[in-house]
Coordinates of C-alpha atoms in Angstrom, one line a residue:
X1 CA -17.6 -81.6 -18.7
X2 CA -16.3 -79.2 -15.5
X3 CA -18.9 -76.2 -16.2
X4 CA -22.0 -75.6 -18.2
X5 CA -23.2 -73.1 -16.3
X6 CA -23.2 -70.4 -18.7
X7 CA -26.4 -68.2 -20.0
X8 CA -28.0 -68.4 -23.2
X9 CA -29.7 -66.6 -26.3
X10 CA -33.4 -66.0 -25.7
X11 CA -36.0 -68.7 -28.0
X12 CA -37.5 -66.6 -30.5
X13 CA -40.9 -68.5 -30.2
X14 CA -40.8 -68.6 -26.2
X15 CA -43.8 -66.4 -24.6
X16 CA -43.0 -65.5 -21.0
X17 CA -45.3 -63.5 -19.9
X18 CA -43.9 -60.3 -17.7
X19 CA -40.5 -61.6 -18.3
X20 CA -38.2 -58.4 -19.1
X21 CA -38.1 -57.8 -23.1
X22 CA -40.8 -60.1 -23.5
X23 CA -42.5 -57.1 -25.2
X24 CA -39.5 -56.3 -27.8
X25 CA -38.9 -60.2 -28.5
X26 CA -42.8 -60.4 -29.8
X27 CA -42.2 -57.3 -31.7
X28 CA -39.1 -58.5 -33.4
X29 CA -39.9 -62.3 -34.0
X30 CA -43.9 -62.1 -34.0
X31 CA -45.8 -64.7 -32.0
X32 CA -45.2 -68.2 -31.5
X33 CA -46.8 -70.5 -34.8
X34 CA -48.8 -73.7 -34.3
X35 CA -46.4 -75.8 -35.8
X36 CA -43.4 -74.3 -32.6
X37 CA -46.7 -74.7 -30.0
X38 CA -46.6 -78.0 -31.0
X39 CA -43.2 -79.5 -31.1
X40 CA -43.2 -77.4 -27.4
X41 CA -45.6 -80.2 -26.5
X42 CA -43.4 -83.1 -26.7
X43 CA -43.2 -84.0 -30.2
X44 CA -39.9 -82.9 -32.2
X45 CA -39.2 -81.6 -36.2
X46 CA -38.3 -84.8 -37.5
X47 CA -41.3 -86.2 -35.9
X48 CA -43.5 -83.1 -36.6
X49 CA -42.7 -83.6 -40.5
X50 CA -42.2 -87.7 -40.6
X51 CA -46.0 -88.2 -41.8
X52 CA -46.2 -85.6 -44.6
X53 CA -42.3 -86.4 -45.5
X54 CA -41.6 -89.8 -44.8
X55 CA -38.4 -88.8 -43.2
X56 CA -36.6 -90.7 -41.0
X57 CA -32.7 -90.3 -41.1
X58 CA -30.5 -88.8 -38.5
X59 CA -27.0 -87.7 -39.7
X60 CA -24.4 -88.6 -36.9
X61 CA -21.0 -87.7 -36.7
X62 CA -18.5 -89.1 -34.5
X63 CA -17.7 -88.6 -31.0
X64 CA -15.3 -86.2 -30.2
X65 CA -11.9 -87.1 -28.8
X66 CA -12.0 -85.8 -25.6
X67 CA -15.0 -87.9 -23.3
X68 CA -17.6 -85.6 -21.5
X69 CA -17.4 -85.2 -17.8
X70 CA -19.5 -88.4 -16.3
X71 CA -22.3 -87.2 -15.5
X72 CA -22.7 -86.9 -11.5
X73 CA -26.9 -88.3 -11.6
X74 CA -30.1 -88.9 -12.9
X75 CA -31.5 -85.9 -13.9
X76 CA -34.8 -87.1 -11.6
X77 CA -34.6 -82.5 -11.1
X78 CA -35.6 -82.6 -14.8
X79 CA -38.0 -85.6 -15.2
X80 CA -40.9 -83.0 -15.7
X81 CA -39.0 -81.3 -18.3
X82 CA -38.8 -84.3 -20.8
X83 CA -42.3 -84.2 -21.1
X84 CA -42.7 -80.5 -22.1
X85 CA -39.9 -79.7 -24.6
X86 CA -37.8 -82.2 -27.5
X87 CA -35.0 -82.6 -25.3
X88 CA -33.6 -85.9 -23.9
X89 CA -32.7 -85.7 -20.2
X90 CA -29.7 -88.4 -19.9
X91 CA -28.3 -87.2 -16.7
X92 CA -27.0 -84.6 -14.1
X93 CA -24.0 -82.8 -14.2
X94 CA -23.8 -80.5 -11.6
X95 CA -25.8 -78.1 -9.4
X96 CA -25.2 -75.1 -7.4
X97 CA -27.3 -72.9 -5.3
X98 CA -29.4 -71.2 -8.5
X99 CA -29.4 -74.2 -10.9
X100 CA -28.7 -77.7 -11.6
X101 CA -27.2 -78.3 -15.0
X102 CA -28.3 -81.6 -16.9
X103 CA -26.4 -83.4 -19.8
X104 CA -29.4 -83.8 -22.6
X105 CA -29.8 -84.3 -26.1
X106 CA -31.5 -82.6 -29.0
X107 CA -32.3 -85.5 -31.2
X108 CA -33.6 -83.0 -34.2
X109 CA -29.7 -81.9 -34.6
X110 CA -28.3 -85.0 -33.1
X111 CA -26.2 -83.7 -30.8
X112 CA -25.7 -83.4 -26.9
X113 CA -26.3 -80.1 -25.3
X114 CA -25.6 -78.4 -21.6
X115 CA -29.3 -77.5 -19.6
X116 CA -29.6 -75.2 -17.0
X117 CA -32.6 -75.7 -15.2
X118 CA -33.6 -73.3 -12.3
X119 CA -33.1 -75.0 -8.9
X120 CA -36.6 -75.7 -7.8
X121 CA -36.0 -73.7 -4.5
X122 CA -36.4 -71.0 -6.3
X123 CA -39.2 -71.0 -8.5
X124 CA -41.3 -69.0 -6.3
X125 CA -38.7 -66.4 -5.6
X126 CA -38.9 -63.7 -8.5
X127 CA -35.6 -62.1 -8.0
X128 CA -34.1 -65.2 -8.8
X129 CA -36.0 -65.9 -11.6
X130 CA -35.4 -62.6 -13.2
X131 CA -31.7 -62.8 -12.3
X132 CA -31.6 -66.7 -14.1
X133 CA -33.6 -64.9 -17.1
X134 CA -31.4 -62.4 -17.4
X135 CA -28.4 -64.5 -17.2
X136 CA -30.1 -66.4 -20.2
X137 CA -30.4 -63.2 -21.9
X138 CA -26.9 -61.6 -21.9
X139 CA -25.1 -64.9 -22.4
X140 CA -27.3 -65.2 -25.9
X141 CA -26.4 -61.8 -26.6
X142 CA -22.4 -62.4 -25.9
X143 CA -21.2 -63.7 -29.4
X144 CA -18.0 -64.2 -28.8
X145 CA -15.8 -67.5 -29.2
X146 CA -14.9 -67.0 -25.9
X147 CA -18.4 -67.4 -24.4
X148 CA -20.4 -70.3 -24.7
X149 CA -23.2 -70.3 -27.6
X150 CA -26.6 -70.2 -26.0
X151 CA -29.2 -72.4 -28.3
X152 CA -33.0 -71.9 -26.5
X153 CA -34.8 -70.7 -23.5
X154 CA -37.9 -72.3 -22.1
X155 CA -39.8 -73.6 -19.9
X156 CA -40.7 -77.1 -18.3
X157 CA -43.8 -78.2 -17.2
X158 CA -43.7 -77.1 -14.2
X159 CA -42.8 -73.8 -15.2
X160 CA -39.6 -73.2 -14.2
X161 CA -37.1 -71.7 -16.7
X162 CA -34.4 -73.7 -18.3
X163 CA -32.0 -72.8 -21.3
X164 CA -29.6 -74.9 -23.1
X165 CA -26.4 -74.2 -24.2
X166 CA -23.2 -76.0 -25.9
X167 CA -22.1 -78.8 -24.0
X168 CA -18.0 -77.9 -22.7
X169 CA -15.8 -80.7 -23.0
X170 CA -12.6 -80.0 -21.5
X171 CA -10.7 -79.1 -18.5
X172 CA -10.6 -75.7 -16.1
X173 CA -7.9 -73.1 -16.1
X174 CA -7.8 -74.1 -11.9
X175 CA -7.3 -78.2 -12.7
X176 CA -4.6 -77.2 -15.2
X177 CA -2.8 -74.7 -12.6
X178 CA -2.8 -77.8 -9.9
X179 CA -1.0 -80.1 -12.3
X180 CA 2.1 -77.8 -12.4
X181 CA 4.9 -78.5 -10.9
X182 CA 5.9 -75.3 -10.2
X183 CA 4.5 -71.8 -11.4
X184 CA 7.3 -71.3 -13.6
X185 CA 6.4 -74.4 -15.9
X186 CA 5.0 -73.5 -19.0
X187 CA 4.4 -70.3 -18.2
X188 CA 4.1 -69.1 -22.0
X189 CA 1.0 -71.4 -22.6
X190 CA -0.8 -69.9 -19.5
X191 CA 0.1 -66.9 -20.8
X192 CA -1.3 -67.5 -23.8
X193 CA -4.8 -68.8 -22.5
X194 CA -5.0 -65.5 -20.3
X195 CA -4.4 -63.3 -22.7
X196 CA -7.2 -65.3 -24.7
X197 CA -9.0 -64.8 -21.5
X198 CA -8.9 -60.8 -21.2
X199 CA -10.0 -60.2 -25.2
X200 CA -13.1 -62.2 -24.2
X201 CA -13.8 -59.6 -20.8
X202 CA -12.8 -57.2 -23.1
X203 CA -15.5 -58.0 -25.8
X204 CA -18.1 -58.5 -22.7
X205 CA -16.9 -54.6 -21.3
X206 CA -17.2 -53.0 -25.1
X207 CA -21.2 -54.8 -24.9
X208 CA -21.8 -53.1 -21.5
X209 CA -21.4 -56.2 -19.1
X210 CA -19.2 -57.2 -16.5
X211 CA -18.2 -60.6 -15.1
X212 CA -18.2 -60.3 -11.4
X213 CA -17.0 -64.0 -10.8
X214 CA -13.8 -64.3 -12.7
X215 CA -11.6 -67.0 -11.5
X216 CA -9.9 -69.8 -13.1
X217 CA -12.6 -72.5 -12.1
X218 CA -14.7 -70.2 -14.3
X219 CA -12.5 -70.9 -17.1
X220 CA -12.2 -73.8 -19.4
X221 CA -9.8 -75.0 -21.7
X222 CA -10.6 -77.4 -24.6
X223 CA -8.9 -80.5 -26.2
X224 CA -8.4 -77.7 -29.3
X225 CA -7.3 -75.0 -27.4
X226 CA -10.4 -72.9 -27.4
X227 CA -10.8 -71.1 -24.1
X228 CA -14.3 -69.7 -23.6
X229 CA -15.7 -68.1 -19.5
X230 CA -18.4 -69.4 -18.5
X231 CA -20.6 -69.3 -15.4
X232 CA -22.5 -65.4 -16.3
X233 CA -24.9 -66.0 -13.5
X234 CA -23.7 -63.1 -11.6
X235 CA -22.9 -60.8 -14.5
X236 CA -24.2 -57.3 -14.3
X237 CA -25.5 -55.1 -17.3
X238 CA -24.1 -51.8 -17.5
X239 CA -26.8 -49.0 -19.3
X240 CA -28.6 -52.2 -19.5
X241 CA -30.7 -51.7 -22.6
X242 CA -33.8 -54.2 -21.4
X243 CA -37.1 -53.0 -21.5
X244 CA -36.8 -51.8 -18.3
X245 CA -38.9 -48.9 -16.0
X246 CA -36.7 -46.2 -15.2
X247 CA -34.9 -46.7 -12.2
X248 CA -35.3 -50.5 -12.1
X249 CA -32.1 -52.3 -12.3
X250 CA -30.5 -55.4 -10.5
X251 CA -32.2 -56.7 -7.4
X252 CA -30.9 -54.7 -4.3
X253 CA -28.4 -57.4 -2.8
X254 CA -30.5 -57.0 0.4
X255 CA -33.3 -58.6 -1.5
X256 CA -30.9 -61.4 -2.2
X257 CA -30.6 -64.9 -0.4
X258 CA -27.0 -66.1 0.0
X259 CA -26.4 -68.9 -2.7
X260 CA -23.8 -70.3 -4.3
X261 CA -23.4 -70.9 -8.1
X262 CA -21.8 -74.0 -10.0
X263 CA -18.7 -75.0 -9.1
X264 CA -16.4 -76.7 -11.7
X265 CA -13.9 -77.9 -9.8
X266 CA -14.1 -79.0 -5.7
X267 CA -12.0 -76.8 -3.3
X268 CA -11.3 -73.5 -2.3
X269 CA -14.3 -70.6 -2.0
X270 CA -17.4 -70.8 -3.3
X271 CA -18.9 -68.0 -5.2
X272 CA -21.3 -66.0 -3.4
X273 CA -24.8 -63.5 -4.2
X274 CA -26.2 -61.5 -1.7
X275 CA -24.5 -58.9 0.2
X276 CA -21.1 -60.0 -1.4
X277 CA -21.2 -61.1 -5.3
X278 CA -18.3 -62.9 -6.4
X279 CA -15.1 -65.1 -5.2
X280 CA -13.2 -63.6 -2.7
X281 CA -10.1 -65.0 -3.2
X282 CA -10.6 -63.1 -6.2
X283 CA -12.5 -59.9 -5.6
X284 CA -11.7 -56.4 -5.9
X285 CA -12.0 -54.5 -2.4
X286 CA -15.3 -52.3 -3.6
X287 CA -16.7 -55.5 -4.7
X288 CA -15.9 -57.2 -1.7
X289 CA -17.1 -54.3 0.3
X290 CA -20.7 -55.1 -0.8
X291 CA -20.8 -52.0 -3.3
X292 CA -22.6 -53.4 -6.0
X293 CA -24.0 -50.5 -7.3
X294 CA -20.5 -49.0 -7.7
X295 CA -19.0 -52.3 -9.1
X296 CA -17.6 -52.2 -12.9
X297 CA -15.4 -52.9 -15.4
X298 CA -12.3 -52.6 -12.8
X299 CA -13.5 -55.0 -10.5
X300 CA -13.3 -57.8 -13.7
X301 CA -9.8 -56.0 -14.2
X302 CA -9.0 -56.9 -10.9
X303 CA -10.6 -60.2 -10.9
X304 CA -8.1 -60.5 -14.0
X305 CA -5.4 -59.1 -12.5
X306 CA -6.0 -62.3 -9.4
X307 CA -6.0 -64.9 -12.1
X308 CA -2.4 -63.6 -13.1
X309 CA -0.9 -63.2 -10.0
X310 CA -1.9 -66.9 -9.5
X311 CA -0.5 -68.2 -12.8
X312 CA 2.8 -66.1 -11.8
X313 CA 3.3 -67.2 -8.2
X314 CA 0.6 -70.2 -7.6
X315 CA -1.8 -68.7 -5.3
X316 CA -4.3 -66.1 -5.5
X317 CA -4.0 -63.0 -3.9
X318 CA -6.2 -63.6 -0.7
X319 CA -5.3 -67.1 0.7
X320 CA -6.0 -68.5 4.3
X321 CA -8.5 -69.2 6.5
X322 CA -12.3 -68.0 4.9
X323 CA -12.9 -65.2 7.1
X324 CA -8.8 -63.9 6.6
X325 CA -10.0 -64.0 3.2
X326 CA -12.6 -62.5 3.6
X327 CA -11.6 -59.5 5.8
X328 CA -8.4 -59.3 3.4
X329 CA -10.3 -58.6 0.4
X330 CA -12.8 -55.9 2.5
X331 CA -9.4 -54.1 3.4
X332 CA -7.5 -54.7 -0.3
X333 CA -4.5 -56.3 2.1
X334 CA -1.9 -57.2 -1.2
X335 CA 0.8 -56.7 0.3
X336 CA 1.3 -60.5 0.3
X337 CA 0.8 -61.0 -3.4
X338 CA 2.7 -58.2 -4.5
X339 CA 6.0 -59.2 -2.3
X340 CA 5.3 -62.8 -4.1
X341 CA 5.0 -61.5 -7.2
X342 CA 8.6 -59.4 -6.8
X343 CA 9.9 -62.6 -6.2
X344 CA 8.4 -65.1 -8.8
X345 CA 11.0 -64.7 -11.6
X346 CA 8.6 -63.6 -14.2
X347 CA 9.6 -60.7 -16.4
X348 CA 9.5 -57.4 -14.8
X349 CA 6.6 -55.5 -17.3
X350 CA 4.5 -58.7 -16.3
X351 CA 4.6 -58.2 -12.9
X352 CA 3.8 -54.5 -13.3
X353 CA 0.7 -55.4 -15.1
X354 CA 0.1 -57.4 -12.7
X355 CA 0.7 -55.2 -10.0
X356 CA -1.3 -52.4 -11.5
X357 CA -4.3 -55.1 -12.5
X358 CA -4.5 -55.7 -8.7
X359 CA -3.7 -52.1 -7.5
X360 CA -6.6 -51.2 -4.7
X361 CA -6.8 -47.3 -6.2
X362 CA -9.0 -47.3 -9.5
X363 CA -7.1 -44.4 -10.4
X364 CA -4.1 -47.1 -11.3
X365 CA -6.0 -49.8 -12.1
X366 CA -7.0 -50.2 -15.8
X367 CA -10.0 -48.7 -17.3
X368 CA -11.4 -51.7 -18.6
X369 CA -10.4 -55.2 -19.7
X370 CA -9.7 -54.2 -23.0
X371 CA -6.7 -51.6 -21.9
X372 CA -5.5 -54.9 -19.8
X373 CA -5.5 -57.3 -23.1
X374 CA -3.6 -54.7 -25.1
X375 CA -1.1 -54.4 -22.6
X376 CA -1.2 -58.5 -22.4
X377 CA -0.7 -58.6 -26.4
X378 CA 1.9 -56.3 -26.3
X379 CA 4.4 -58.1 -23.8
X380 CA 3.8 -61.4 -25.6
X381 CA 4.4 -60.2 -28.9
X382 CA 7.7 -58.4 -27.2
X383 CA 8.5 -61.9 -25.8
X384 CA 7.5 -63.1 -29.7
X385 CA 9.9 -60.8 -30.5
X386 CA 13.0 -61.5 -28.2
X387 CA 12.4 -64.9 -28.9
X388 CA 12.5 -64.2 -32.6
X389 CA 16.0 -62.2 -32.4
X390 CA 17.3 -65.0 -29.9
X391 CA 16.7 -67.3 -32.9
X392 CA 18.2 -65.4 -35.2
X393 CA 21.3 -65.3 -32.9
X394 CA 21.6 -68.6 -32.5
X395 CA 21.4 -69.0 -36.2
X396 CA 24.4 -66.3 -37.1
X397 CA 25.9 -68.0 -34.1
X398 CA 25.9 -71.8 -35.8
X399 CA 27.1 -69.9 -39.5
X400 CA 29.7 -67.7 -37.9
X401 CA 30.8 -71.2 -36.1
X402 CA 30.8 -72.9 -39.3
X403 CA 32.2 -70.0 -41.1
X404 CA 35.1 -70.0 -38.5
X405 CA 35.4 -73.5 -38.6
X406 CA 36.3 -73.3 -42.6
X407 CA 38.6 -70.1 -41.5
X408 CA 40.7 -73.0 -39.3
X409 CA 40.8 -75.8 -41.7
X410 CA 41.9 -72.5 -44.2
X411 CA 44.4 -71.2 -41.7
X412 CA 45.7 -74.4 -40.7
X413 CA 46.5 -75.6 -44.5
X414 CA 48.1 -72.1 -45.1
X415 CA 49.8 -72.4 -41.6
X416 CA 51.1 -75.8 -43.0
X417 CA 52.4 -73.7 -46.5
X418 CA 53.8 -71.4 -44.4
X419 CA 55.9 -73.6 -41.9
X420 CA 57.0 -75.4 -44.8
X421 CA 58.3 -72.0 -47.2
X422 CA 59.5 -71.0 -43.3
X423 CA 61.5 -74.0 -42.7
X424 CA 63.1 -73.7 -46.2
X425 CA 63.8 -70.1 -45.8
X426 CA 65.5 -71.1 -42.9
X427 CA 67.4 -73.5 -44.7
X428 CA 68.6 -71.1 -47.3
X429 CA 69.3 -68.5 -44.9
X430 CA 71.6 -70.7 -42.8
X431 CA 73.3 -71.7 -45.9
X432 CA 73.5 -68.1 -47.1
X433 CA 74.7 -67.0 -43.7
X434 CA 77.3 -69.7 -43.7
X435 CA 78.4 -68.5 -47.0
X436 CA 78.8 -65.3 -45.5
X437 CA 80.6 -67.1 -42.8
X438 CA 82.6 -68.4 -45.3
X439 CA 83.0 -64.7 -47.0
X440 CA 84.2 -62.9 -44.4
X441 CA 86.5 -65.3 -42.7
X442 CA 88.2 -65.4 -46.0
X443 CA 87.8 -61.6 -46.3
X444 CA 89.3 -60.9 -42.5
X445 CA 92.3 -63.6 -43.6
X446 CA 92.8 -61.5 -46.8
X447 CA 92.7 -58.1 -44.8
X448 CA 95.3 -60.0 -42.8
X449 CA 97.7 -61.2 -45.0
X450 CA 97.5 -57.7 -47.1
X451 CA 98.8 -55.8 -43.5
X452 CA 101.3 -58.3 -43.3
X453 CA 102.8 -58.0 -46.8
X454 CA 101.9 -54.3 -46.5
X455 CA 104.1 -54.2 -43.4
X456 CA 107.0 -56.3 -45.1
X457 CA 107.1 -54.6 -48.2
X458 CA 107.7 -50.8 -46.2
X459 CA 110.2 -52.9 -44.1
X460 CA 112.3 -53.7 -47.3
X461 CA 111.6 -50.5 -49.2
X462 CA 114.8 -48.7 -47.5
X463 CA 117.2 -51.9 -48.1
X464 CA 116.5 -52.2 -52.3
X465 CA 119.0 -51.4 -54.3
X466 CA 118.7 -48.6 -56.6
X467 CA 119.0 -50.9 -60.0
X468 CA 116.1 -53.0 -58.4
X469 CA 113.6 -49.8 -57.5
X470 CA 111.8 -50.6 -60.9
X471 CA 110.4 -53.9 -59.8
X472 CA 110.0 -52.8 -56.5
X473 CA 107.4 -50.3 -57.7
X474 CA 105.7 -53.0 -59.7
X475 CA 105.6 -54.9 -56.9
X476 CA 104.1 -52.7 -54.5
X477 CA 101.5 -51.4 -57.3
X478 CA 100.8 -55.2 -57.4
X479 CA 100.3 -54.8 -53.9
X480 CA 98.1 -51.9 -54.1
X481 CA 95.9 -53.7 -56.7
X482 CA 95.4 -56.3 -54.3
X483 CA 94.7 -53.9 -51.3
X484 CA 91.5 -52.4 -53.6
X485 CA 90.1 -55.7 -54.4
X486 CA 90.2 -57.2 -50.7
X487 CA 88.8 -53.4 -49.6
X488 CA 85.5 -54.1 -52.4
X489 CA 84.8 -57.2 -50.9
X490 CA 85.1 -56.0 -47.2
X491 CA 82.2 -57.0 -45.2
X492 CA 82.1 -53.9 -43.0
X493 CA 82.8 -50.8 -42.6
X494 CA 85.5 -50.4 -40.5
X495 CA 87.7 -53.3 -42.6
X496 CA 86.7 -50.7 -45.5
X497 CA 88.4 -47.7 -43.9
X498 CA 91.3 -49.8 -43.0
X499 CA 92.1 -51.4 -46.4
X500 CA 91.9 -47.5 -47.7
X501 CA 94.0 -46.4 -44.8
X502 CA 96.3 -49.0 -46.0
X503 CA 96.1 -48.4 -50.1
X504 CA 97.2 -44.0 -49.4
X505 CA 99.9 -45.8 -47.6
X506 CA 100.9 -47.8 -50.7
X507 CA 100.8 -45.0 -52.6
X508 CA 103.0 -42.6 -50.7
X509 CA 105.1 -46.0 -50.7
X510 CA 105.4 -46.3 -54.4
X511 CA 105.4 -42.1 -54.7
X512 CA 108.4 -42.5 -52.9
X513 CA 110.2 -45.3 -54.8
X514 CA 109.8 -43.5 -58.0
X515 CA 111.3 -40.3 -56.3
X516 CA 114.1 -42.5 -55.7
X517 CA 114.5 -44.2 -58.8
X518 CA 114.8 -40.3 -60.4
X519 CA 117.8 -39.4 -58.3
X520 CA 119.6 -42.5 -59.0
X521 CA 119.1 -41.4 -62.6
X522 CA 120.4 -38.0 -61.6
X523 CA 123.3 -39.4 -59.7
X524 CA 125.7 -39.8 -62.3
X525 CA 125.6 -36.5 -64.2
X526 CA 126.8 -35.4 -61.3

């Protein structure tokens, strides 16, 4: 248990005389019976009804998992209180300046429950009595998960007002923030719990209260995740709708004494009443500035906006010596936090909400707590969202590896194909080409020969004899015969040419022979 010190739902059967709203609580619930007057005297339900009923049972359930925060004494505060009312004192938890919270035990409903009794200090003082009545009254009003369920107000015997409240098993916001290593680890989950944190103000703003002592020592985390503020005692109603005369509102603050409520973890500031209501390490400049009748929703928005900037860079915004802190917050001096912010690695739209949470002018700062939680959502579902396409990335990243993988084992089985139909292409193209080799060396050899016999053959045309002109011209038509078949199986062009070059010649050749062989003929008729 870190901090009980939350307020609670009025007790229908309670009768405080003068007490605001006393008036509209009769009206609503009637008076108290006998049978309520009675248990109020020390004797429970189960007692109350054991001699007409014969009951005596007790359904238990188990512990929960995570232990209660050992209690820190007696409860000897409270001794006067066990006699009074069905509650078992079994120890104190902790005390501030207005109360002293006590572990007890409602042993009608079995289970263990969170009492805050008002410090006996101030029983005689009636502005704190009202104020401790009225933080009673607006936390049993608040139903919200996020605020701690308020089960009874009453008194003890001494008179002094006490209401209990659900027992908080867990840890603070501040005692997780010290365990980090480093403001960057898990940031998300912080997140997270923030964001759960600014709904809750936000619910509290749309009700028509505001916090005033926001901080993360004011926050508690449990074993389940639930995050619920606690510590109302300095909460202020807005159009309060108490049965109040007009014009009577809040004690002035001058009418205040300087106390200081329950802590739930050691360290740092405490909170303060008085002139100065709040933490202010953690206060907005026209709170700080003692303007509590000008305080509202934007000094919990700041408050809000110093709980961030501490879960984004690991210190508050005011930091330093009490009075620096102090005189800081009077003068809204940021320009520390925001030059750490700049710097802290987080995204840049969370440090402008941030930024603007913190900003001194109200003009920049949000409205209310419930434009800063929608802003809040809306980054984390963005991140949801980037996260959510970065997944889906990485998963057409793994199939387009895999698919390219397959394309490789294709390629490198085709590749294999191929080099093997390219070797043997390149087998049957060096045979072909040798062939060709073959081809045209035998071609050029024929081109050769057919010059040389072409040569010969006009060489000896002049020296035949005319009776032997006859096979001469078969001869040389053998010849030209030969000459057109070497010239259709040239290999180029300009062999072509040549071989038909050389065939007009063989013509004219055997032309000419034939000319001859008529004038021997002619010869002898002569």
């Amino acid at each position: 248990m870190n901090d009980a010190d939350v307020p609670s739902r009025p007790s229908e059967g309670d009768d405080h005389d003068g007490l605001p709203n006393d008036a509209a609580l009769r009206a609503a619930f009637g008076p108290p019976t006998s049978l309520a007057m009675e248990n109020r005297c020390g004797e429970g339900v189960l007692e109350a009804l054991r001699p007409s009923t014969g009951i005596t049972s007790r359904v238990l359930l188990r512990d929960e998992t995570d232990a209660p925060a050992p209690l820190v004494g007696t409860g000897e505060e409270s001794l006067t209180l066990g006699g009074q009312g069905r509650y078992q004192v079994l120890g104190e938890i902790a005390r501030g300046g207005m109360g002293v919270v006590l572990k007890g035990r409602d042993p009608d409903l079995g289970r263990d429950v969170a009492m805050k009794v008002l410090h006996p200090g101030h029983a005689d003082n009636p502005a704190l009595v009202r104020r401790f009545i009225e933080e009673a009254q607006i936390g049993g009003q608040l139903q919200h998960p996020g605020i701690l369920p308020v089960y009874e107000l009453g008194l003890d015997a001494g008179q002094r007002p006490f209401f209990t409240m659900r027992l908080v098993k867990g840890r603070t916001l501040a005692a997780m923030l010290d365990e980090r290593s480093a403001p960057t680890h898990d940031l998300g989950h912080f997140l997270a719990i923030f964001e759960q944190v600014c709904q809750t103000i936000a619910y509290a703003h749309a009700r028509g209260v505001i916090h005033r002592d926001l901080k993360p020592s004011n926050i508690m985390v449990g074993t389940f995740g639930e995050v619920q503020v606690v510590d109302w005692g300095l909460s202020k109603v807005l159009g309060q709708g108490q049965e109040r005369q007009p014009g009577e509102g809040l004690p002035a603050a001058t009418d205040e004494p300087q106390v200081a409520t329950v802590r739930t973890t050691g360290g740092g500031l405490p909170s303060r009443s008085g002139a100065i209501l709040g933490t202010p390490s953690y206060m907005s400049p026209e709170q700080a500035q003692g303007n509590t009748d000008g305080v509202d929703e934007q000094a919990d928005v700041f408050a809000l906006g110093a709980i961030l900037c501490e879960i984004m860079t690991g210190q508050p915004p005011y930091h330093g010596s009490r009075s620096q802190i102090l005189e800081d917050a009077v003068a809204g001096c940021l320009d520390d936090a925001f030059a750490r912010l700049d710097t802290c690695g987080a995204e840049g739209d969370l440090i402008r909400i941030a930024r603007r949470s913190l900003d001194p002018s109200l003009t920049v700062r949000p409205r209310h707590a419930g434009v800063l939680a929608r802003e809040v959502s809306a980054f984390l579902e963005s991140v949801g969202d980037r996260a959510r396409a970065a997944e889906i990335a990485v998963a057409e990243a793994r199939a387009t590896a895999v698919a390219e993988r397959k394309a490789r084992r294709r390629t490198t089985v085709l590749a294999s194909a191929l080099g093997l139909a390219v070797i043997m292409g390149l087998t049957f193209a060096v045979l072909a080409e040798r062939e060709r080799r073959a081809r045209a060396e035998q071609s050029i050899a024929s081109v050769a020969a057919l010059f040389r016999k072409s040569d010969w053959f006009r060489d000896q045309a002049r020296r035949i004899p005319p009776d032997q002109l006859g096979t001469w011209e078969q001869a040389l038509a053998q010849v030209r015969r030969t000459a057109e078949i070497v010239g259709a199986g040239a290999i180029d062009e300009e062999t072509r040419q040549n071989v038909a070059r050389l065939l007009e010649d063989l013509r004219r050749e055997e032309q000419g022979v034939r000319d001859r062989m008529r004038r021997s003929r002619l010869e002898p008729q002569k």
